Short mmCIF file of C-alpha atoms and ligand atoms in Angstrom, two decimals:
data_model
loop_
_atom_site.label_atom_id
_atom_site.label_comp_id
_atom_site.label_asym_id
_atom_site.label_seq_id
_atom_site.Cartn_x
_atom_site.Cartn_y
_atom_site.Cartn_z
CA MET M 141 31.12 -64.63 31.39
CA SER M 142 33.31 -64.31 34.50
CA ALA M 143 31.87 -65.64 37.77
CA PRO M 144 30.69 -62.98 40.26
CA ALA M 145 33.24 -62.43 43.01
CA VAL M 146 30.85 -62.85 45.95
CA ARG M 147 28.89 -66.07 45.93
CA THR M 148 25.97 -67.06 48.16
CA GLY M 149 25.01 -70.58 49.19
CA VAL M 150 21.44 -71.89 49.08
CA TRP M 151 21.06 -75.08 51.08
CA PHE M 152 17.82 -76.98 50.53
CA ILE M 153 16.46 -79.37 53.13
CA GLY M 154 14.70 -81.75 50.71
CA ALA M 155 17.20 -80.96 47.93
CA ARG M 156 15.98 -83.74 45.65
CA GLY M 157 12.30 -82.82 45.91
CA SER M 158 10.18 -81.18 43.19
CA VAL M 159 10.41 -77.62 44.54
CA ALA M 160 14.17 -77.76 45.17
CA THR M 161 14.92 -79.38 41.80
CA THR M 162 12.76 -76.81 39.98
CA ALA M 163 14.46 -73.95 41.84
CA THR M 164 17.96 -75.31 41.13
CA ALA M 165 17.28 -75.96 37.43
CA GLY M 166 15.32 -72.72 37.09
CA CYS M 167 18.06 -70.61 38.62
CA ALA M 168 20.60 -72.06 36.17
CA ALA M 169 18.19 -71.35 33.28
CA LEU M 170 17.71 -67.73 34.40
CA ALA M 171 21.43 -67.19 34.92
CA ALA M 172 22.07 -68.48 31.39
CA GLY M 173 19.35 -66.20 29.99
CA LEU M 174 17.34 -69.19 28.70
CA HIS M 175 14.03 -68.02 30.21
CA PRO M 176 12.55 -64.79 31.60
CA ALA M 177 12.12 -64.59 35.38
CA ALA M 178 8.31 -64.99 35.47
CA GLY M 179 7.09 -65.29 39.06
CA MET M 180 10.26 -63.86 40.63
CA VAL M 181 9.24 -60.71 42.46
CA THR M 182 12.87 -59.83 43.29
CA GLU M 183 13.61 -59.46 39.57
CA THR M 184 11.08 -56.61 39.25
CA ALA M 185 12.04 -52.90 39.19
CA PRO M 186 11.51 -52.05 42.91
CA PHE M 187 14.26 -54.52 43.87
CA ALA M 188 16.92 -53.14 41.52
CA GLY M 189 19.58 -51.59 43.71
CA SER M 190 18.55 -53.49 46.86
CA GLY M 191 21.87 -55.31 46.78
CA LEU M 192 20.37 -58.80 46.39
CA PRO M 193 22.81 -61.49 45.28
CA PRO M 194 22.48 -62.00 41.50
CA VAL M 195 20.90 -65.31 40.42
CA GLY M 196 24.19 -66.28 38.78
CA SER M 197 26.00 -66.00 42.12
CA LEU M 198 23.89 -68.64 43.92
CA VAL M 199 25.53 -71.99 44.70
CA PHE M 200 23.24 -74.92 45.60
CA GLY M 201 23.57 -77.83 47.98
CA GLY M 202 21.40 -79.55 50.54
CA HIS M 203 20.25 -82.53 52.53
CA ASP M 204 17.88 -85.27 51.41
CA THR M 205 17.03 -88.75 52.56
CA LEU M 206 16.68 -90.01 48.94
CA ASP M 207 19.58 -90.64 46.61
CA CYS M 208 18.02 -90.14 43.16
CA PRO M 209 20.50 -87.93 41.19
CA LEU M 210 19.29 -84.38 40.57
CA PRO M 211 19.65 -84.55 36.74
CA LYS M 212 17.38 -87.61 36.80
CA ARG M 213 14.83 -85.85 39.05
CA ALA M 214 14.86 -82.95 36.58
CA GLU M 215 14.19 -85.36 33.67
CA VAL M 216 11.18 -86.75 35.56
CA LEU M 217 9.88 -83.22 36.14
CA ALA M 218 10.37 -82.39 32.44
CA ALA M 219 8.48 -85.54 31.44
CA GLY M 220 5.62 -84.35 33.70
CA GLY M 221 5.61 -80.93 32.03
CA VAL M 222 6.89 -79.14 35.14
CA LEU M 223 10.21 -78.14 33.57
CA PRO M 224 10.41 -77.18 29.90
CA HIS M 225 11.43 -79.96 27.55
CA GLY M 226 15.20 -79.82 26.98
CA LEU M 227 15.96 -77.77 30.11
CA PRO M 228 17.50 -80.67 32.11
CA SER M 229 20.09 -81.26 29.39
CA ALA M 230 20.72 -77.52 28.91
CA VAL M 231 21.58 -77.11 32.62
CA HIS M 232 23.00 -80.59 33.21
CA SER M 233 26.36 -79.38 34.51
CA GLU M 234 24.72 -77.06 37.08
CA LEU M 235 22.43 -79.88 38.23
CA ALA M 236 25.39 -82.26 38.51
CA ALA M 237 27.34 -79.65 40.52
CA ALA M 238 24.41 -79.20 42.93
CA ASP M 239 23.98 -82.97 43.15
CA ALA M 240 27.60 -83.32 44.27
CA GLU M 241 26.79 -80.95 47.17
CA ILE M 242 23.84 -82.97 48.52
CA ARG M 243 24.51 -84.80 51.79
CA PRO M 244 22.47 -87.58 53.40
CA GLY M 245 19.72 -86.18 55.62
CA GLY M 246 18.07 -87.79 58.57
CA PRO M 247 16.94 -89.29 60.70
CA LEU M 248 16.94 -92.34 58.41
CA SER M 249 15.00 -95.41 59.38
CA GLY M 250 16.94 -97.26 62.10
CA ASP M 251 19.09 -94.13 62.72
CA ILE M 252 20.51 -94.45 66.25
CA ARG M 253 21.99 -90.94 66.38
CA THR M 254 20.68 -88.63 69.11
CA ASP M 255 19.16 -85.23 68.30
CA GLU M 256 22.41 -83.57 69.33
CA GLU M 257 24.46 -85.84 67.06
CA LEU M 258 22.16 -85.15 64.12
CA VAL M 259 22.31 -81.37 64.65
CA THR M 260 26.10 -81.53 64.90
CA ALA M 261 26.35 -83.56 61.67
CA PHE M 262 23.99 -81.26 59.75
CA ALA M 263 25.77 -78.12 60.99
CA ALA M 264 29.13 -79.61 59.97
CA ASP M 265 27.76 -80.23 56.44
CA LEU M 266 26.66 -76.58 56.23
CA THR M 267 29.96 -75.19 57.46
CA ASP M 268 31.92 -77.46 55.12
CA PHE M 269 29.78 -76.37 52.12
CA THR M 270 30.21 -72.68 52.91
CA ARG M 271 33.99 -72.91 53.51
CA ARG M 272 34.85 -75.23 50.64
CA ASN M 273 32.98 -73.09 48.11
CA GLY M 274 34.30 -69.80 49.52
CA LEU M 275 30.74 -68.51 50.05
CA ALA M 276 29.96 -65.22 51.75
CA ARG M 277 27.04 -66.91 53.53
CA THR M 278 24.59 -69.80 53.11
CA VAL M 279 20.82 -69.50 53.44
CA VAL M 280 19.08 -72.70 54.58
CA VAL M 281 15.65 -73.25 53.00
CA ASN M 282 13.38 -76.04 54.23
CA VAL M 283 11.51 -77.58 51.29
CA ALA M 284 11.35 -81.13 52.68
CA SER M 285 8.16 -83.22 52.90
CA THR M 286 5.55 -81.80 55.27
CA GLU M 287 5.75 -83.42 58.71
CA PRO M 288 2.75 -84.29 60.83
CA ALA M 289 2.13 -81.69 63.56
CA PRO M 290 4.37 -82.79 66.47
CA ASP M 291 2.90 -84.59 69.45
CA PRO M 292 3.17 -82.10 72.39
CA GLY M 293 4.58 -84.86 74.61
CA ALA M 294 7.26 -86.00 72.10
CA ARG M 295 10.75 -86.41 73.56
CA ARG M 296 12.56 -85.95 70.23
CA LEU M 297 12.53 -82.84 68.07
CA PRO M 298 10.98 -83.23 64.61
CA ALA M 299 13.52 -83.40 61.76
CA SER M 300 12.62 -79.89 60.58
CA SER M 301 13.66 -78.50 63.98
CA LEU M 302 16.93 -80.45 63.97
CA TYR M 303 17.82 -78.86 60.61
CA ALA M 304 16.72 -75.43 61.89
CA ALA M 305 18.94 -75.86 64.96
CA ALA M 306 21.82 -76.82 62.66
CA ALA M 307 21.28 -73.66 60.61
CA LEU M 308 21.50 -71.55 63.79
CA ARG M 309 24.62 -73.38 64.90
CA ALA M 310 26.31 -72.89 61.53
CA GLY M 311 25.34 -69.17 61.48
CA CYS M 312 22.98 -69.51 58.50
CA PRO M 313 19.83 -67.44 57.84
CA TYR M 314 16.84 -69.80 57.72
CA VAL M 315 13.63 -70.01 55.68
CA ASN M 316 10.84 -72.50 56.40
CA PHE M 317 8.82 -72.87 53.19
CA THR M 318 6.82 -75.77 54.67
CA PRO M 319 4.17 -76.03 57.42
CA SER M 320 6.58 -78.16 59.52
CA THR M 321 7.75 -76.89 62.92
CA GLY M 322 11.27 -75.70 62.05
CA LEU M 323 12.25 -72.90 64.45
CA ARG M 324 8.76 -72.64 65.94
CA THR M 325 9.37 -74.75 69.01
CA PRO M 326 9.94 -73.45 72.56
CA VAL M 327 13.03 -75.68 72.72
CA LEU M 328 14.85 -73.48 70.17
CA GLN M 329 13.73 -70.02 71.32
CA ALA M 330 16.85 -69.26 73.37
CA ALA M 331 19.10 -70.37 70.51
CA VAL M 332 17.07 -68.30 68.01
CA ALA M 333 17.43 -65.17 70.16
CA ALA M 334 21.15 -65.76 70.76
CA SER M 335 21.89 -66.44 67.09
CA ALA M 336 21.03 -62.90 65.86
CA LEU M 337 20.22 -64.40 62.45
CA PRO M 338 17.37 -63.33 60.16
CA HIS M 339 14.73 -65.99 59.56
CA ALA M 340 11.36 -66.28 57.82
CA GLY M 341 8.43 -68.66 57.61
CA ARG M 342 6.30 -70.50 57.36
CA ASP M 343 4.63 -72.44 54.54
CA GLY M 344 4.86 -70.82 51.13
CA LYS M 345 1.71 -69.09 49.88
CA THR M 346 1.53 -70.15 46.26
CA GLY M 347 -1.99 -71.02 45.09
CA GLN M 348 -5.28 -71.40 46.90
CA THR M 349 -4.12 -69.41 49.92
CA LEU M 350 -2.65 -66.70 47.71
CA LEU M 351 -6.08 -66.27 46.14
CA ARG M 352 -7.75 -66.32 49.57
CA SER M 353 -5.47 -63.54 50.83
CA VAL M 354 -6.60 -61.40 47.89
CA LEU M 355 -10.32 -62.23 48.00
CA ALA M 356 -10.95 -62.16 51.76
CA PRO M 357 -10.06 -58.43 52.11
CA MET M 358 -12.46 -57.70 49.22
CA PHE M 359 -15.39 -59.12 51.22
CA VAL M 360 -14.32 -57.16 54.31
CA GLN M 361 -13.83 -53.88 52.44
CA ARG M 362 -17.18 -54.20 50.60
CA ALA M 363 -18.95 -55.08 53.90
CA LEU M 364 -20.17 -58.41 52.51
CA PRO M 365 -20.45 -60.95 55.37
CA VAL M 366 -18.92 -64.32 54.48
CA ARG M 367 -21.15 -67.15 55.71
CA ALA M 368 -18.97 -70.10 54.68
CA TRP M 369 -15.70 -70.68 52.81
CA SER M 370 -14.96 -74.26 51.73
CA GLY M 371 -12.11 -75.59 49.64
CA THR M 372 -10.94 -78.78 48.02
CA ASN M 373 -7.53 -79.53 46.50
CA LEU M 374 -6.53 -82.34 44.16
CA LEU M 375 -2.82 -82.93 43.75
CA GLY M 376 -0.27 -85.69 43.19
CA GLY M 377 3.53 -85.74 43.31
CA GLY M 378 5.56 -86.18 46.50
CA ASP M 379 3.60 -83.40 48.23
CA GLY M 380 0.28 -85.09 47.41
CA ALA M 381 1.59 -88.37 48.83
CA SER M 382 2.87 -86.71 52.05
CA LEU M 383 -0.39 -84.83 52.53
CA ALA M 384 -2.39 -88.06 52.19
CA ASP M 385 -1.37 -88.50 55.85
CA PRO M 386 -4.22 -86.77 57.76
CA ALA M 387 -1.79 -85.40 60.38
CA ALA M 388 0.37 -83.74 57.68
CA ALA M 389 -2.74 -82.43 55.88
CA ALA M 390 -3.99 -80.95 59.18
CA ALA M 391 -0.72 -79.00 59.55
CA LYS M 392 -1.13 -77.68 55.99
CA ASN M 393 -4.82 -76.82 56.28
CA ALA M 394 -4.30 -74.88 59.51
CA GLY M 395 -2.28 -72.34 57.50
CA LYS M 396 -4.92 -72.08 54.77
CA GLU M 397 -7.66 -71.47 57.33
CA ARG M 398 -5.55 -69.02 59.36
CA VAL M 399 -5.44 -66.58 56.42
CA LEU M 400 -9.26 -66.36 56.49
CA ALA M 401 -9.51 -66.05 60.28
CA ASP M 402 -6.87 -63.27 60.31
CA THR M 403 -8.57 -61.31 57.52
CA LEU M 404 -12.25 -61.87 58.28
CA GLY M 405 -11.84 -61.56 62.04
CA ALA M 406 -13.07 -65.10 62.73
CA ALA M 407 -12.81 -68.41 60.90
CA PRO M 408 -15.93 -68.85 58.73
CA GLU M 409 -17.82 -72.12 58.52
CA GLY M 410 -16.29 -74.57 56.02
CA GLU M 411 -13.25 -76.78 55.72
CA VAL M 412 -10.31 -77.42 53.41
CA HIS M 413 -9.69 -80.89 52.01
CA ILE M 414 -6.62 -82.21 50.21
CA ASP M 415 -6.98 -85.31 48.03
CA ASP M 416 -3.90 -87.18 46.77
CA VAL M 417 -4.40 -87.96 43.06
CA PRO M 418 -1.06 -89.44 41.93
CA ALA M 419 -2.03 -89.28 38.23
CA LEU M 420 -2.00 -85.45 38.43
CA GLY M 421 1.69 -85.38 39.41
CA ASP M 422 2.76 -81.85 40.29
CA TRP M 423 -0.38 -80.27 38.80
CA LYS M 424 -2.88 -79.04 41.31
CA THR M 425 -6.54 -78.07 41.06
CA ALA M 426 -8.03 -76.10 43.94
CA TRP M 427 -11.72 -75.17 44.20
CA ASP M 428 -13.11 -72.63 46.61
CA HIS M 429 -16.81 -72.11 47.31
CA ILE M 430 -17.58 -68.87 49.16
CA ALA M 431 -21.12 -68.22 50.42
CA PHE M 432 -21.75 -64.59 51.34
CA ASP M 433 -24.60 -62.20 52.08
CA GLY M 434 -25.47 -59.20 49.97
CA PHE M 435 -27.78 -56.22 50.63
CA LEU M 436 -30.87 -57.17 52.65
CA GLY M 437 -29.48 -60.65 53.13
CA ALA M 438 -29.48 -61.63 49.43
CA ARG M 439 -27.63 -64.95 49.34
CA MET M 440 -24.74 -65.08 46.89
CA VAL M 441 -21.88 -67.43 46.03
CA LEU M 442 -18.43 -66.97 44.48
CA GLN M 443 -16.68 -70.09 43.18
CA THR M 444 -13.07 -70.16 42.01
CA THR M 445 -10.95 -72.78 40.25
CA TRP M 446 -7.16 -72.56 40.47
CA GLN M 447 -5.11 -74.85 38.23
CA GLY M 448 -1.38 -74.60 38.68
CA CYS M 449 1.91 -76.39 38.63
CA ASP M 450 2.90 -76.49 42.27
CA SER M 451 6.67 -76.44 41.89
CA ALA M 452 6.63 -73.77 39.18
CA LEU M 453 4.65 -71.58 41.59
CA ALA M 454 6.94 -72.30 44.53
CA ALA M 455 10.43 -72.23 42.94
CA PRO M 456 10.62 -68.48 42.11
CA LEU M 457 9.42 -67.63 45.62
CA VAL M 458 12.08 -69.85 47.14
CA LEU M 459 14.74 -68.06 45.07
CA ASP M 460 13.29 -64.67 46.12
CA LEU M 461 13.41 -65.64 49.78
CA ALA M 462 16.97 -66.94 49.61
CA ARG M 463 18.14 -63.69 47.99
CA LEU M 464 16.20 -61.45 50.41
CA LEU M 465 17.44 -63.24 53.53
CA ALA M 466 21.01 -63.32 52.23
CA ARG M 467 20.91 -59.54 51.82
CA ALA M 468 19.16 -59.08 55.18
CA HIS M 469 22.01 -61.04 56.78
CA GLU M 470 24.59 -59.00 54.92
CA VAL M 471 23.16 -55.71 56.23
CA GLY M 472 22.90 -57.04 59.77
CA LEU M 473 19.13 -57.55 60.13
CA THR M 474 18.22 -60.20 62.68
CA GLY M 475 15.25 -62.16 64.00
CA PRO M 476 11.90 -62.94 62.34
CA ARG M 477 11.12 -60.83 59.26
CA PRO M 478 7.41 -59.93 59.20
CA GLU M 479 8.12 -57.92 56.00
CA LEU M 480 8.26 -61.28 54.19
CA GLY M 481 4.66 -62.21 55.14
CA PHE M 482 3.84 -61.72 51.41
CA TYR M 483 5.36 -65.16 50.82
CA PHE M 484 3.79 -67.17 53.64
CA LYS M 485 0.53 -68.71 54.79
CA ASP M 486 1.53 -68.48 58.44
CA PRO M 487 3.89 -65.48 58.61
CA ASP M 488 5.89 -64.05 61.49
CA GLY M 489 3.42 -61.19 62.07
CA GLY M 490 2.60 -58.28 59.78
CA PRO M 491 -0.64 -57.65 57.86
CA ALA M 492 -2.78 -60.53 56.47
CA ALA M 493 -3.97 -58.99 53.17
CA LEU M 494 -1.71 -59.54 50.16
CA SER M 495 -1.80 -55.88 49.05
CA ALA M 496 -0.61 -54.69 52.50
CA GLN M 497 2.01 -57.45 52.57
CA TYR M 498 3.28 -56.32 49.17
CA LEU M 499 3.69 -52.75 50.43
CA ALA M 500 5.62 -54.07 53.45
CA LEU M 501 7.87 -56.02 51.07
CA LEU M 502 8.52 -52.90 48.98
CA SER M 503 9.53 -50.98 52.14
CA PHE M 504 11.85 -53.87 52.97
CA ALA M 505 13.43 -53.61 49.49
CA GLU M 506 14.01 -49.93 50.22
CA ARG M 507 15.54 -50.73 53.60
CA LEU M 508 17.88 -53.32 52.10
CA ARG M 509 19.02 -50.73 49.59
CA GLY M 510 19.83 -48.12 52.22
CA GLU M 511 21.52 -50.18 54.91
CA LYS M 512 24.97 -51.56 54.93
N1 LIG X 751 3.42 -74.84 45.72
C1 LIG X 751 4.20 -75.67 46.37
O1 LIG X 751 4.80 -76.51 45.78
C2 LIG X 751 4.35 -75.55 47.86
C3 LIG X 751 3.73 -74.51 48.52
C4 LIG X 751 3.91 -74.39 49.90
C5 LIG X 751 4.68 -75.31 50.58
N2 LIG X 751 5.25 -76.33 49.91
C6 LIG X 751 5.98 -77.34 50.70
O2 LIG X 751 7.26 -77.55 50.14
C7 LIG X 751 7.68 -78.88 50.51
C8 LIG X 751 8.27 -79.58 49.29
O3 LIG X 751 7.29 -79.83 48.32
P1 LIG X 751 7.67 -80.77 47.09
O4 LIG X 751 6.52 -80.73 46.16
O5 LIG X 751 9.03 -80.43 46.60
O6 LIG X 751 7.72 -82.20 47.82
P2 LIG X 751 8.56 -83.48 47.37
O7 LIG X 751 7.90 -84.63 48.05
O8 LIG X 751 8.74 -83.52 45.90
O9 LIG X 751 10.01 -83.23 48.02
C9 LIG X 751 10.29 -83.34 49.37
C10 LIG X 751 11.70 -83.86 49.54
O10 LIG X 751 11.99 -83.87 50.94
C11 LIG X 751 12.80 -85.00 51.19
N3 LIG X 751 12.80 -85.33 52.63
C12 LIG X 751 11.83 -85.93 53.36
N4 LIG X 751 12.22 -86.07 54.64
C13 LIG X 751 13.46 -85.51 54.73
C14 LIG X 751 14.39 -85.35 55.79
N5 LIG X 751 14.14 -85.75 57.05
N6 LIG X 751 15.58 -84.76 55.51
C15 LIG X 751 15.87 -84.33 54.25
N7 LIG X 751 15.02 -84.47 53.22
C16 LIG X 751 13.83 -85.05 53.45
C17 LIG X 751 12.18 -86.08 50.31
O11 LIG X 751 13.06 -87.17 50.12
C18 LIG X 751 11.91 -85.29 49.03
O12 LIG X 751 13.01 -85.35 48.14
C19 LIG X 751 6.46 -79.58 51.12
O13 LIG X 751 6.54 -79.56 52.52
C20 LIG X 751 5.33 -78.69 50.65
O14 LIG X 751 4.20 -78.75 51.53
C21 LIG X 751 5.11 -76.47 48.56
#
C-alpha cells in the first residue's frame, strides 16, 4: 500500500503514558486493518467526506520525562489486558518509529532552564519533527500526568502551559485532554489570540462523566429534582498514582462536578472520590449514587456501576480530536472550538448535555466538509 501523500503529525505530551501508547499502537492496528475502529466517532458515516486526515497518514512523536521504550510500554499494556495479546509485536515497527520521535520533556528534577528556555526547546522539537517528516501540520495533544491545580501566586508556569506555549510558537493546533492548565492561564491569552490556531480542551470525558452528561439531562427533562449525586472511582495505573495526590484529584473532580452544575443548574449535594488501587492497573470502576425526588416527594435512588479500561476509552477520542483539529486548521478555523465539547468534561463553551454536544459535533463535521 503506498503511503498517503499528505501526512499529519500527532505530538503527544506524555508520549510514553498509557493513553498515548494505546493511541499510537491502536492507530497502527487500525491502519493495518487488524481491528475495527470501535469508539472512534470520526470513523462513523457522518464524518465521511469531512476531509479528516486518514488514520494511516498520522505520524507520531512527543515529549516525555520517562525513557521506557514505547514497544516495552505496549508489552506492559498487553500484559494488563489493555492492548490485545500479540498487538505490540504486530505493530512493533510503528511503535519503534514513534519511539524514535520522542524527545525529553521537562522540567526534569534539578532542571535549571527558565520557562522561556523550556518553551524554546519544546517549540524547536515540534518544528524539527514537522519539517524532518515533511508533515502538513502537527497537532499537539496533552496526555501527560495530571498536574495539581496551580498556586495563584506561583512565579513559574506549570509544565502543561509551557508545552501549550510551545505549540502556539511552533504554529501547532493544541488539544488538552487532561485537567491541567494548558492554555487556560491569563499569561497565555495574548499569545492564544495572536496565534490564530484552533484549540480544544479540557479533560477527556470518557467514563463516569460521560454517563453523568447523559443522565443529568434525563432528570431535568423529566422534572425529577436531584437531591444528591455522589461518586467513587477506583483505579490504578499511572493516572491512579498521579490522582492519589489530593491536589491533582481536586483538579480532576472539579470537571466531574462541573458537568452536573451546568446541567442541573446548581451543584447537587455529594462529592466525587478517587481511590488509587494499583492492583487494578488501567481498569477503572466508578460508582454513582443519585438520590432524587419523585411525584409527591417519593424518595428514589438510581445507582450505576461503570467498569472500563481507561486507556481504551481515551485513545479513540484522542485520535478523533487530532484528526478534527488537523482538518479545522487546514480549513482556517481558529480559536477555541466549542463544537468539540462532546469530548470534554470542561469544554470551551457550548451545551452541557451529551445529545446536544453530539449534534454540535455533527454540524462541525458538515462545516469541515464544506470549507476549504
Ligand atoms: N480515560 C482516560 O484514560 C482519561 C480520561 C480523561 C483524561 N485523562 C488524562 O490523560 C492523562 C494521561 O493518562 P494516562 O493514563 O496515560 O497516564 P500515565 O501516567 O500512564 O501517562 C502520563 C505520562 O505523562 C508523562 N509526563 C509526566 N510529566 C511530564 C512532563 N512534564 N512532560 C512530559 N511528559 C510528562 C509521564 O512520564 C507518563 O508517561 C492524565 O492526565 C489523565 O488524567 C485520561
